[in-house]
XYZ file of C-alpha atoms in Angstrom:
775
model
C 84.206 -2.664 -14.749
C 80.416 -3.465 -15.986
C 78.337 -0.278 -15.156
C 75.094 -1.354 -13.536
C 73.247 1.992 -13.059
C 70.989 1.167 -15.792
C 69.714 -1.955 -13.482
C 70.101 -0.035 -10.138
C 67.725 2.404 -11.866
C 65.153 -0.023 -12.927
C 64.869 -1.380 -9.079
C 64.015 1.713 -7.814
C 61.555 2.549 -10.316
C 60.017 -0.494 -10.269
C 59.331 -1.911 -6.628
C 55.873 -2.907 -7.134
C 56.571 -5.123 -10.006
C 59.561 -6.703 -7.974
C 57.242 -7.437 -4.938
C 54.492 -8.630 -7.468
C 56.877 -11.120 -8.890
C 58.319 -12.348 -5.969
C 54.772 -12.741 -4.420
C 54.202 -14.636 -7.671
C 57.647 -16.937 -7.577
C 56.646 -17.885 -3.669
C 53.200 -19.174 -4.524
C 54.657 -21.370 -7.082
C 57.187 -22.558 -4.845
C 54.802 -23.063 -2.371
C 53.114 -25.241 -4.802
C 55.848 -27.491 -5.594
C 57.486 -27.646 -2.558
C 54.621 -30.219 -1.808
C 55.897 -32.397 -4.171
C 59.414 -33.119 -2.744
C 59.781 -36.658 -1.527
C 61.753 -37.611 1.631
C 64.550 -40.268 1.094
C 65.862 -42.537 3.669
C 69.307 -43.837 3.417
C 68.302 -46.212 0.397
C 70.818 -47.741 -1.945
C 69.517 -45.497 -4.470
C 70.875 -42.542 -2.481
C 74.244 -44.140 -2.443
C 74.660 -45.384 -5.862
C 74.313 -44.027 -9.490
C 71.010 -46.031 -11.083
C 72.691 -45.460 -14.497
C 76.059 -47.377 -13.327
C 77.025 -50.676 -14.866
C 77.428 -51.860 -11.172
C 73.728 -50.874 -10.178
C 72.203 -51.981 -13.370
C 73.521 -55.481 -12.848
C 72.193 -55.346 -9.112
C 68.743 -53.725 -10.060
C 67.653 -55.425 -13.368
C 69.212 -58.939 -13.100
C 68.582 -59.251 -8.930
C 66.060 -56.906 -7.740
C 63.736 -57.234 -10.875
C 64.026 -61.090 -10.421
C 64.993 -61.383 -6.863
C 64.753 -58.356 -5.147
C 62.889 -58.220 -1.821
C 62.560 -56.180 1.284
C 62.351 -58.474 4.581
C 59.738 -57.091 7.340
C 60.762 -59.277 10.085
C 58.138 -60.116 12.990
C 60.568 -61.530 15.913
C 58.164 -63.730 18.299
C 59.838 -64.126 21.656
C 58.650 -66.322 24.477
C 58.680 -69.671 26.473
C 58.064 -72.024 23.532
C 57.621 -70.327 20.140
C 57.112 -73.832 18.721
C 54.080 -74.017 20.988
C 50.662 -74.874 18.976
C 49.112 -71.947 20.619
C 51.814 -69.611 19.184
C 52.148 -71.393 15.520
C 48.225 -70.795 15.266
C 48.769 -66.923 15.699
C 51.438 -67.169 13.606
C 49.722 -68.694 10.540
C 46.838 -66.336 11.186
C 49.230 -63.783 10.824
C 51.033 -65.317 7.900
C 47.414 -66.050 5.703
C 46.484 -62.608 6.358
C 49.560 -61.032 5.165
C 49.543 -63.095 2.154
C 46.319 -61.545 0.885
C 47.337 -58.075 1.379
C 48.625 -56.038 -1.840
C 52.117 -55.813 -2.544
C 53.197 -58.720 -0.187
C 55.884 -60.772 -2.243
C 55.719 -63.931 0.102
C 55.616 -64.738 3.441
C 58.379 -67.538 5.427
C 57.691 -68.738 8.921
C 58.184 -71.641 11.359
C 54.013 -71.710 11.006
C 54.132 -72.170 7.362
C 56.730 -74.620 7.487
C 54.705 -76.906 9.758
C 51.144 -76.335 8.274
C 52.843 -77.274 4.819
C 54.129 -80.435 6.096
C 50.758 -81.123 7.776
C 48.886 -80.292 4.287
C 51.556 -82.995 2.626
C 50.858 -85.854 5.198
C 47.096 -85.041 5.581
C 45.798 -83.017 2.897
C 44.756 -80.035 5.689
C 46.729 -77.143 5.957
C 46.732 -76.094 9.628
C 48.526 -76.467 12.688
C 48.462 -80.032 14.311
C 48.666 -81.358 17.810
C 51.732 -80.701 19.672
C 53.105 -84.166 19.232
C 52.827 -83.918 15.660
C 54.621 -80.093 15.554
C 57.562 -81.747 17.038
C 57.987 -84.769 14.867
C 57.753 -82.100 11.713
C 60.213 -79.989 13.500
C 62.873 -83.086 14.295
C 62.416 -84.039 10.398
C 62.821 -80.603 9.182
C 65.667 -79.542 11.819
C 68.073 -78.012 9.134
C 65.466 -76.136 7.268
C 64.298 -74.348 10.566
C 67.666 -72.753 11.545
C 67.135 -69.528 9.638
C 63.458 -69.153 11.424
C 63.923 -70.867 14.918
C 67.378 -71.198 16.439
C 65.778 -72.178 19.501
C 62.363 -72.642 21.082
C 62.196 -68.997 22.621
C 62.838 -67.119 19.445
C 61.522 -67.316 15.872
C 60.968 -65.141 13.287
C 58.694 -64.433 10.308
C 59.678 -62.773 7.124
C 57.107 -60.907 5.432
C 58.565 -59.925 1.955
C 57.761 -56.727 -0.017
C 59.104 -54.893 -3.446
C 62.173 -52.796 -2.989
C 61.776 -48.739 -2.847
C 62.944 -48.708 -6.982
C 59.007 -50.630 -7.112
C 56.953 -49.184 -4.316
C 56.529 -45.464 -3.397
C 57.233 -44.300 0.266
C 53.362 -44.039 0.729
C 52.666 -47.606 -0.568
C 55.519 -48.662 1.713
C 54.262 -47.332 4.858
C 50.614 -48.402 4.331
C 52.030 -51.970 4.052
C 54.101 -51.359 7.369
C 50.901 -50.278 9.100
C 49.060 -53.199 8.148
C 51.641 -55.445 9.372
C 51.513 -53.938 12.446
C 47.714 -54.053 12.680
C 47.649 -57.699 11.274
C 50.220 -58.560 14.372
C 47.420 -57.346 16.764
C 44.660 -59.110 14.853
C 46.844 -62.595 15.491
C 46.357 -62.525 18.901
C 49.317 -64.147 20.030
C 49.081 -65.578 23.489
C 49.750 -63.416 26.631
C 53.619 -63.525 28.052
C 55.053 -63.295 24.181
C 57.144 -60.507 22.897
C 56.199 -59.510 19.206
C 58.191 -56.881 17.495
C 58.099 -55.860 13.855
C 61.745 -54.917 12.661
C 63.688 -55.284 9.896
C 64.943 -52.741 7.174
C 61.893 -51.258 5.894
C 60.455 -50.292 9.375
C 64.402 -48.923 10.145
C 63.844 -46.760 7.075
C 60.532 -45.844 7.790
C 61.671 -44.567 11.309
C 64.640 -42.735 9.898
C 62.422 -40.830 7.510
C 59.936 -39.655 10.496
C 63.001 -38.624 12.873
C 64.107 -36.642 9.901
C 60.934 -35.254 8.884
C 60.460 -34.218 12.540
C 64.206 -33.081 13.566
C 64.438 -30.809 10.099
C 61.963 -28.709 11.386
C 63.179 -27.824 14.717
C 66.639 -27.822 13.878
C 65.974 -24.996 10.999
C 64.205 -23.121 13.417
C 67.102 -23.492 15.782
C 69.194 -22.074 12.831
C 67.149 -19.285 12.869
C 67.295 -18.491 16.380
C 70.961 -18.170 16.469
C 71.482 -16.583 13.360
C 68.658 -13.727 14.833
C 71.066 -13.424 18.093
C 74.280 -13.230 15.446
C 73.119 -10.449 13.489
C 71.733 -8.473 16.867
C 75.603 -9.020 18.208
C 77.513 -8.643 14.797
C 75.340 -6.313 12.621
C 73.797 -4.042 15.251
C 75.916 -1.091 13.623
C 73.554 -0.723 10.477
C 69.275 -0.024 10.809
C 66.998 -2.963 10.453
C 69.658 -5.415 11.191
C 67.598 -8.551 11.106
C 66.274 -7.695 7.425
C 68.945 -10.471 5.627
C 66.961 -13.227 7.758
C 63.771 -12.964 6.204
C 65.128 -11.846 2.470
C 67.178 -15.167 2.748
C 64.378 -17.486 3.638
C 62.233 -16.232 0.846
C 65.119 -17.583 -1.533
C 64.906 -20.860 0.619
C 61.273 -21.217 -0.318
C 61.839 -20.682 -3.579
C 64.679 -23.305 -3.708
C 62.031 -25.807 -2.127
C 59.980 -25.246 -5.054
C 62.861 -25.700 -7.397
C 63.430 -28.879 -5.649
C 60.076 -30.112 -6.342
C 59.941 -29.035 -9.865
C 63.138 -30.883 -10.738
C 62.363 -33.986 -8.487
C 65.181 -33.776 -5.996
C 64.452 -35.723 -2.730
C 65.057 -34.418 0.434
C 67.407 -36.654 2.168
C 69.754 -36.679 4.982
C 72.479 -34.878 2.724
C 70.531 -32.746 0.588
C 68.806 -31.292 3.783
C 72.568 -29.991 4.771
C 72.460 -27.805 1.626
C 70.072 -25.677 3.368
C 72.080 -24.181 6.502
C 74.602 -23.649 3.654
C 72.132 -21.380 1.584
C 71.067 -19.625 4.778
C 74.678 -18.721 5.658
C 76.199 -17.631 2.383
C 72.499 -16.047 1.204
C 72.825 -13.705 4.463
C 76.444 -12.954 3.595
C 75.227 -11.682 0.154
C 72.494 -9.697 1.846
C 74.695 -8.351 4.266
C 76.924 -6.900 1.871
C 74.096 -4.867 0.117
C 72.683 -3.992 3.439
C 76.318 -2.942 4.812
C 77.114 -0.847 1.593
C 73.396 0.997 1.675
C 74.133 2.085 5.521
C 77.634 3.061 4.469
C 76.404 5.222 1.412
C 73.930 6.683 3.615
C 76.469 7.390 6.507
C 78.311 9.365 3.905
C 75.442 11.958 3.561
C 74.191 10.459 0.241
C 70.658 10.495 -0.832
C 68.827 7.151 -0.626
C 68.287 7.208 -4.115
C 72.001 7.683 -4.903
C 72.768 5.277 -2.105
C 70.750 2.514 -3.816
C 72.130 3.222 -7.281
C 75.734 2.967 -6.065
C 75.424 -0.244 -4.010
C 74.035 -1.825 -7.014
C 76.858 -0.762 -9.165
C 79.521 -1.419 -6.592
C 78.150 -4.652 -4.982
C 76.112 -6.716 -7.320
C 78.880 -7.803 -9.679
C 81.253 -8.756 -6.793
C 78.482 -10.848 -5.230
C 77.938 -12.268 -8.737
C 81.378 -12.851 -9.189
C 81.505 -14.616 -5.572
C 78.178 -16.514 -6.853
C 79.995 -17.843 -9.729
C 82.961 -19.102 -8.313
C 80.897 -20.685 -5.343
C 78.779 -22.404 -7.613
C 81.989 -23.744 -9.347
C 83.179 -25.103 -6.212
C 79.918 -27.073 -5.491
C 79.606 -28.056 -9.581
C 82.617 -30.361 -8.710
C 80.038 -32.349 -6.543
C 78.098 -33.073 -10.034
C 81.362 -35.289 -10.663
C 80.962 -37.529 -7.657
C 79.481 -40.865 -8.463
C 77.458 -40.697 -5.295
C 73.778 -39.693 -6.158
C 73.305 -37.835 -2.679
C 76.077 -36.005 -3.310
C 74.762 -34.708 -6.599
C 71.961 -33.650 -5.101
C 73.774 -31.966 -2.215
C 75.536 -30.350 -4.653
C 72.482 -29.269 -7.176
C 70.561 -27.934 -4.259
C 73.394 -25.651 -3.386
C 73.631 -24.318 -6.944
C 69.890 -23.979 -7.269
C 69.549 -22.274 -4.086
C 72.263 -20.041 -3.807
C 71.138 -18.345 -7.058
C 67.617 -18.165 -5.698
C 69.623 -16.181 -2.304
C 71.111 -13.998 -4.779
C 67.947 -13.059 -6.803
C 66.324 -12.702 -3.211
C 69.159 -10.517 -2.043
C 69.451 -8.085 -5.330
C 65.935 -7.772 -5.974
C 63.753 -7.776 -2.627
C 66.504 -7.047 0.021
C 67.416 -3.932 -1.797
C 63.949 -2.747 -2.424
C 62.775 -3.309 1.210
C 65.601 -1.048 2.148
C 64.887 1.527 -0.394
C 61.346 1.723 0.310
C 62.101 1.787 3.949
C 64.679 4.282 4.064
C 62.422 6.531 1.887
C 59.331 6.023 3.742
C 61.341 6.205 7.458
C 64.527 8.671 6.679
C 66.894 8.573 9.313
C 68.270 11.579 11.533
C 71.058 13.293 10.635
C 72.691 12.346 13.843
C 72.189 8.531 13.315
C 73.966 7.932 9.848
C 75.115 4.435 11.035
C 78.561 4.345 9.383
C 81.338 6.536 10.072
C 84.924 7.040 8.172
C 86.648 5.523 11.394
C 84.213 2.383 10.619
C 83.057 0.187 13.559
C 84.813 -1.131 16.548
C 85.305 -4.688 14.699
C 86.364 -3.162 11.370
C 89.230 -0.953 13.440
C 90.152 -4.755 15.030
C 90.550 -6.234 11.778
C 92.547 -3.413 10.133
C 94.722 -3.710 13.273
C 94.880 -7.368 12.966
C 95.531 -7.100 9.266
C 98.465 -4.527 9.594
C 100.222 -6.739 12.167
C 100.256 -9.710 9.856
C 101.324 -7.731 6.980
C 104.041 -6.421 9.157
C 105.000 -10.222 9.917
C 104.432 -11.400 6.665
C 107.195 -14.184 6.424
C 106.207 -15.665 10.040
C 102.465 -15.774 8.704
C 103.108 -17.285 5.440
C 105.506 -20.058 7.188
C 103.154 -21.171 9.928
C 100.152 -21.087 7.360
C 102.394 -23.443 5.100
C 103.579 -25.632 7.511
C 100.194 -26.201 9.178
C 98.658 -26.792 5.432
C 101.466 -29.700 4.686
C 100.935 -31.425 7.802
C 97.023 -31.141 7.532
C 97.295 -32.615 3.996
C 99.174 -35.514 5.517
C 97.018 -36.178 8.428
C 94.076 -35.930 5.903
C 95.121 -39.162 4.363
C 94.906 -40.711 7.912
C 91.406 -39.854 8.666
C 89.075 -43.141 8.442
C 85.745 -43.210 6.737
C 82.662 -44.336 8.466
C 81.088 -47.441 6.374
C 78.198 -48.487 8.502
C 75.748 -46.233 7.609
C 73.657 -47.130 10.754
C 76.163 -45.220 12.467
C 74.968 -42.210 10.833
C 71.502 -42.116 12.659
C 70.828 -42.042 16.833
C 71.841 -45.084 18.327
C 68.675 -45.194 20.779
C 66.386 -45.108 18.007
C 64.167 -47.712 19.047
C 63.748 -49.682 15.348
C 67.863 -49.657 15.370
C 67.504 -51.236 18.856
C 65.211 -53.875 17.473
C 67.270 -54.537 14.370
C 70.194 -55.424 16.209
C 68.290 -57.288 19.074
C 67.466 -59.822 16.124
C 70.636 -59.955 14.526
C 72.507 -61.212 17.994
C 69.402 -63.953 18.133
C 69.704 -64.812 14.356
C 73.313 -63.381 13.105
C 73.986 -60.650 10.297
C 71.931 -60.386 7.524
C 74.792 -58.972 5.410
C 74.948 -61.380 2.037
C 76.343 -61.631 -1.285
C 74.608 -62.672 -4.237
C 75.548 -64.951 -6.734
C 73.662 -64.736 -9.798
C 73.726 -67.891 -12.046
C 72.435 -67.564 -15.513
C 71.851 -70.447 -18.051
C 69.185 -71.761 -20.417
C 68.446 -73.955 -17.966
C 69.676 -73.685 -14.455
C 67.575 -76.518 -13.235
C 69.705 -78.823 -15.203
C 71.349 -81.749 -12.761
C 74.471 -80.727 -13.857
C 74.148 -76.812 -13.115
C 72.477 -77.648 -9.846
C 75.345 -79.816 -8.685
C 77.653 -77.243 -9.311
C 75.639 -74.936 -7.207
C 75.846 -77.238 -4.386
C 79.550 -77.807 -4.694
C 80.400 -74.253 -4.806
C 78.380 -73.306 -1.861
C 79.802 -76.194 -0.039
C 83.461 -74.998 -1.131
C 82.400 -71.463 0.116
C 81.188 -72.639 3.416
C 84.492 -75.086 4.426
C 87.199 -72.266 2.935
C 85.441 -69.169 4.021
C 84.211 -70.813 7.211
C 85.138 -67.682 9.231
C 83.353 -64.961 7.083
C 80.649 -67.270 5.301
C 77.804 -68.283 7.715
C 75.573 -69.814 5.369
C 74.541 -70.492 1.870
C 71.150 -70.668 0.507
C 69.928 -71.422 -3.126
C 66.828 -73.323 -4.755
C 69.434 -76.478 -4.185
C 68.934 -76.068 -0.384
C 65.142 -76.772 -0.505
C 65.252 -79.301 -3.538
C 67.681 -80.994 -0.915
C 65.929 -80.509 2.350
C 62.388 -81.998 0.073
C 64.550 -84.998 -0.924
C 66.055 -86.154 1.900
C 69.275 -84.312 1.575
C 69.951 -85.909 -1.519
C 70.084 -83.981 -4.822
C 67.956 -85.924 -7.569
C 70.256 -86.414 -11.034
C 66.930 -86.644 -13.073
C 65.478 -83.530 -14.333
C 62.249 -84.352 -14.045
C 62.514 -85.353 -10.747
C 64.078 -81.822 -9.858
C 61.055 -80.168 -11.987
C 58.382 -82.271 -9.988
C 59.870 -81.068 -6.405
C 60.314 -77.243 -7.377
C 56.895 -77.430 -8.294
C 55.713 -78.718 -5.032
C 57.938 -75.882 -3.247
C 55.960 -72.810 -1.984
C 56.010 -69.964 -4.161
C 57.725 -67.554 -1.920
C 60.672 -70.384 -2.191
C 60.609 -70.204 -5.917
C 60.563 -66.605 -6.180
C 63.405 -66.327 -3.806
C 66.026 -68.342 -5.523
C 64.495 -69.072 -9.125
C 63.267 -67.019 -11.876
C 61.831 -68.795 -14.463
C 64.470 -71.649 -15.397
C 67.314 -69.568 -16.647
C 68.151 -67.371 -13.715
C 68.778 -68.608 -10.053
C 70.926 -66.893 -6.964
C 72.987 -68.399 -4.213
C 72.343 -66.150 -1.324
C 75.884 -66.281 1.050
C 75.318 -64.757 4.308
C 78.453 -62.713 5.463
C 77.022 -61.983 8.933
C 77.983 -58.455 10.157
C 81.137 -58.040 7.989
C 80.192 -54.544 6.699
C 80.183 -53.254 10.330
C 83.341 -55.427 11.419
C 85.506 -55.216 8.429
C 85.185 -51.930 7.079
C 85.597 -50.686 3.580
C 89.247 -52.068 2.642
C 88.106 -55.504 4.901
C 85.113 -55.846 2.778
C 86.928 -54.940 -0.520
C 89.482 -57.764 0.202
C 86.262 -60.083 1.257
C 84.850 -59.478 -1.909
C 87.778 -59.870 -3.941
C 88.279 -63.366 -2.218
C 84.845 -64.325 -3.106
C 85.655 -63.311 -6.777
C 88.587 -65.693 -6.781
C 86.818 -68.713 -5.467
C 84.659 -67.985 -8.532
C 87.546 -68.106 -10.873
C 89.181 -71.204 -9.408
C 85.394 -72.856 -9.717
C 84.309 -72.406 -12.684
C 80.829 -73.006 -13.934
C 80.045 -75.528 -16.284
C 80.012 -74.513 -20.020
C 77.125 -72.055 -21.326
C 76.448 -70.626 -17.106
C 77.426 -67.193 -16.105
C 77.815 -66.361 -12.570
C 78.656 -62.589 -11.510
C 78.313 -61.363 -8.171
C 76.357 -58.568 -6.763
C 74.364 -57.644 -3.654
C 74.165 -54.241 -1.524
C 77.391 -54.646 0.251
C 79.265 -54.555 -3.582
C 77.464 -51.350 -3.805
C 78.346 -49.857 -0.720
C 81.999 -50.817 -0.496
C 82.311 -49.192 -4.233
C 80.403 -45.960 -2.843
C 82.940 -45.886 -0.095
C 85.885 -45.999 -2.542
C 84.469 -43.271 -4.150
C 83.983 -41.311 -1.194
C 87.705 -41.641 -0.510
C 89.127 -41.358 -3.792
C 86.515 -38.992 -5.226
C 86.723 -36.181 -2.471
C 90.069 -35.330 -3.569
C 89.695 -35.128 -6.990
C 86.517 -32.927 -6.491
C 88.381 -30.507 -4.353
C 90.900 -30.365 -7.226
C 88.303 -29.914 -9.837
C 86.821 -26.973 -7.655
C 90.015 -25.223 -7.473
C 90.429 -25.845 -11.358
C 87.265 -24.437 -12.165
C 87.424 -21.710 -9.592
C 90.682 -20.497 -10.917
C 89.920 -20.761 -14.594
C 86.829 -18.641 -13.946
C 88.596 -15.746 -12.083
C 91.079 -15.888 -14.661
C 88.456 -15.513 -17.292
C 86.614 -13.037 -15.394
C 89.689 -10.733 -14.690
C 92.182 -11.257 -17.251
C 94.690 -11.175 -14.162
C 96.940 -13.639 -12.970
C 97.185 -12.190 -9.457
C 93.598 -11.674 -8.871
C 93.006 -15.224 -10.137
C 95.311 -16.642 -7.560
C 94.519 -14.370 -4.318
C 91.277 -16.109 -3.568
C 92.650 -19.417 -4.426
C 95.748 -19.977 -2.489
C 94.123 -18.928 0.631
C 91.506 -21.685 0.013
C 94.278 -24.475 -0.264
C 95.516 -23.176 2.964
C 92.076 -24.004 4.525
C 91.460 -27.375 3.122
C 95.056 -28.291 4.645
C 93.972 -26.969 7.841
C 90.779 -28.848 7.880
C 92.588 -32.106 7.555
C 94.204 -31.585 10.999
C 90.629 -30.755 12.401
C 89.446 -33.988 11.150
C 92.316 -35.938 12.334
C 92.559 -34.523 15.567
C 89.173 -34.084 16.247
C 88.309 -37.865 15.902
C 86.072 -37.002 13.183
C 85.483 -39.693 10.374
C 84.549 -39.299 6.574
C 80.641 -39.618 5.261
C 78.651 -38.499 1.993
C 78.409 -35.390 3.750
C 81.938 -34.786 5.248
C 83.048 -35.658 1.802
C 81.810 -32.483 0.341
C 84.260 -30.634 2.773
C 86.767 -29.284 -0.084
C 83.672 -27.868 -2.195
C 82.540 -26.507 1.005
C 85.703 -24.870 2.029
C 85.928 -23.361 -1.694
C 82.370 -22.122 -1.774
C 82.081 -20.269 1.222
C 85.961 -19.355 1.658
C 86.276 -18.129 -1.794
C 83.280 -15.571 -1.442
C 84.930 -13.741 1.380
C 88.356 -13.734 -0.264
C 86.440 -12.517 -3.270
C 84.701 -9.610 -1.648
C 87.454 -8.615 0.326
C 89.784 -8.705 -3.113
C 86.867 -6.594 -5.002
C 86.879 -3.876 -1.834
C 90.842 -3.599 -2.023
C 90.899 -2.933 -5.662
C 88.284 -0.675 -5.263
C 89.967 1.217 -2.722
C 93.322 0.914 -4.656
C 91.804 2.494 -7.607
C 90.789 5.297 -5.186
C 93.869 6.070 -3.174
C 96.590 4.421 -5.146
C 98.705 2.968 -2.245
C 98.141 -0.562 -1.151
C 98.670 -0.269 2.284
C 96.016 2.602 2.763
C 93.604 0.699 0.621
C 94.100 -2.421 2.718
C 93.607 -0.750 5.661
C 90.849 1.068 4.525
C 89.080 -2.300 3.008
C 89.522 -4.266 6.677
C 88.249 -1.126 8.368
C 84.836 -1.145 6.192
C 84.038 -4.855 5.019
C 85.587 -6.464 7.971
C 82.831 -5.828 9.996
C 80.378 -7.164 7.245
C 82.235 -10.359 6.882
C 82.535 -10.962 10.312
C 78.760 -10.202 10.685
C 78.064 -13.120 7.661
C 80.647 -15.364 9.030
C 79.563 -15.572 12.484
C 75.884 -15.761 11.513
C 76.922 -18.911 9.492
C 78.714 -19.954 12.546
C 75.804 -19.773 14.536
C 73.739 -21.374 12.000
C 75.322 -24.469 11.446
C 76.206 -24.691 15.157
C 72.182 -25.754 15.077
C 73.327 -28.858 12.888
C 75.547 -30.179 16.098
C 72.244 -30.225 17.885
C 70.960 -32.976 15.347
C 70.191 -36.570 16.328
C 72.005 -37.627 13.223
C 75.556 -38.317 13.691
C 76.166 -37.709 10.077
C 74.429 -34.178 10.209
C 75.972 -33.264 13.565
C 79.573 -33.943 12.201
C 79.020 -31.779 9.357
C 77.579 -29.023 11.371
C 80.721 -29.123 13.165
C 83.373 -29.285 10.183
C 81.525 -26.367 8.520
C 81.586 -24.485 11.538
C 85.398 -24.952 11.854
C 85.651 -24.481 8.008
C 84.149 -20.933 7.831
C 85.882 -19.898 11.286
C 89.117 -20.784 9.298
C 88.392 -19.058 6.419
C 87.393 -16.098 7.937
C 91.274 -16.504 9.525
C 92.711 -16.768 6.894
C 91.138 -14.107 4.720
C 92.666 -11.232 7.747
C 95.784 -12.982 7.768
C 96.978 -14.695 5.016
C 94.986 -13.232 2.191
C 95.936 -9.512 3.203
C 99.568 -10.784 3.406
C 99.188 -12.361 -0.419
C 97.684 -9.094 -1.389
C 100.334 -6.903 -0.182
C 103.248 -8.939 -1.336
C 101.658 -9.537 -4.989
C 101.018 -5.661 -5.295
C 104.438 -4.565 -3.968
C 105.841 -7.292 -6.374
C 103.475 -5.915 -9.149
C 104.702 -2.436 -8.581
C 108.308 -3.388 -8.584
C 107.925 -5.509 -11.988
C 106.193 -2.015 -13.205
C 108.935 0.276 -11.795
C 111.244 -2.102 -12.990
C 109.853 -2.156 -16.744
C 109.438 1.422 -16.519
C 113.107 2.178 -15.315
C 114.365 -0.411 -18.262
C 112.385 1.583 -20.890
C 113.926 4.672 -19.683
C 117.486 2.925 -19.878
C 116.678 1.971 -23.615
C 115.507 5.177 -24.496
C 118.526 6.861 -22.882
C 120.766 4.252 -25.034
C 119.091 5.057 -28.125
C 119.305 8.938 -27.636
C 123.175 8.413 -26.824
C 123.711 6.010 -29.736
C 121.793 8.481 -32.159
C 123.896 11.703 -30.496
C 126.955 9.524 -31.429
C 126.290 8.893 -34.579
C 125.410 12.489 -35.495
C 128.934 13.457 -33.904
C 130.822 11.009 -36.371
């Protein structure tokens, strides 16, 4: 074992340097923490920008046609009245002048443009003329006015890949102000909805709820420490020490440009929970050493020498579990893994240097009385309970292993039956006002999920190419009428302008396109070599689920192969549903691979560190059991997999392996001292059991705060993590102790057999030598 007495001596001799460096690092972290950006449930948080799938979506679709639609929903007795249309036109004309607005489409614009073509003046005409225009343009009106009581205006803005969060907020605020400026008649409800306002509301609620959840997390952890760690002096010290590591982590996020999303936020309770365990282990060992009558200097040196390395090993193995998350194709899970990896290192540094320094200085300046040593040889009541539990399990080891194995196998099967939550809107509070407005708008105008067919050619406006686009759109409407609600392309507007007919003359087509509003041409045509067919599929993502969406996309791809475009024309399918279906597939298949990768990494690391097969297997085997048991929890708890709960395997490996490693390190330390594995296990369970229970219950209490989150995705993750930690503790004090004893007993039997064999061989050689000499 590596001797860390020199490090311990340096820490005890240089408290001023350590505190000064901690203060400096904190100040730097506070500066960089201000640069951490909040991120809603955007496409970029679920799909890697480096993937071919996103490149098609981003570079071909978003850069040429991509825009987020702010919807202004207008409801009243007659939304086509001259007074309402006049207010709508004022709103539309104002928003067209606002910076970053890509285009505005509305019923008022259709009427005003038609009036301009007939009279030369762009205005809202008389009611009689309005009704005449609406009759002539009935087909084009469906997207804006399904009936005389409802209409909508679409104010398009660049996507999140182009505009910053602050720019989007400014534009959204300007739109809300402009609605008031437009002065709609009394009795009409005007609501700003759409994805941008929906995303802004999510970020606002996330920012407001995160602080209260972290505060609740802190309160519950204080309660846990006072209840389960009261046998030591200054039981609350681990909390501020770990919070210092959290501040450093925030600074690292700003420095490395890691965004704060719902997924990455969930890493902080993990860091707090595991970091407090590090602090508790150091704190508990110093208290134990002082309880034996050691001086504070000797206690600090012994603690660092015996605890720093085992905790570092546990940290390394925990990091291996989270490193497996970096293999995920989902960026938000990558960020979650990065935050966990960085945060745990920060918490370890804070614990090793700041925690030990504070304890050393405190005990030195305020030495405890002789009758208040803290630990006794018999340990705490919790330690005694853990010792008795371990003894019972060792006595009934066959039953313990059998039950653990059966439940693990059943859980692995049940895990395959756990569904995946495919609708990201179910991740958030269902009573969120912008979500209610968005669903109300969809109930009136239909769903807004859509697939995009990107058409590339030297000249997509060639009559032959446009005819194929028209024929293909009609085919989708007729063959997929149960799923295809509408198809829209530049052809739709060319035909609407030309009396429902598609011209067969290129010059005529170009003339018509030149007369179309820029909001139309920008949305469906990029130059003359790229066009898009927008296929509206309603609420297919919500109604069909992942498997249904995959089959639907495959069916559209088959339709495309059966209706080949003209020579020289390339057509590819993209859109957010395509991306999100791929993400959900990655969550389904990728989580198993992440867990297996984490197991392999942990096993290899332990084998490299200990060069002992038993020591490498001991922490891993109980975690296989916990992963199986969690399958039962997910299935019978009615939970679903999300981007957060998909990290469950790595979470179990990270948290559970830490408990097992710390238990194992102390077991072999005591085994070296006493020689008997049964006695060593009893001492280990008694002395470290209370510390593990204290740290484990602190994690449980901390994660219980997540259950109070208004976001379902975080609340469910909190519940899953609480159960994971509880089961990890149970396996540590049951399955682990049985495996440790049985493996060591088996090792002793093998060693004894080897010794007996050596003796027998030596005896045989001696006998043969005597026989040879006698002859």
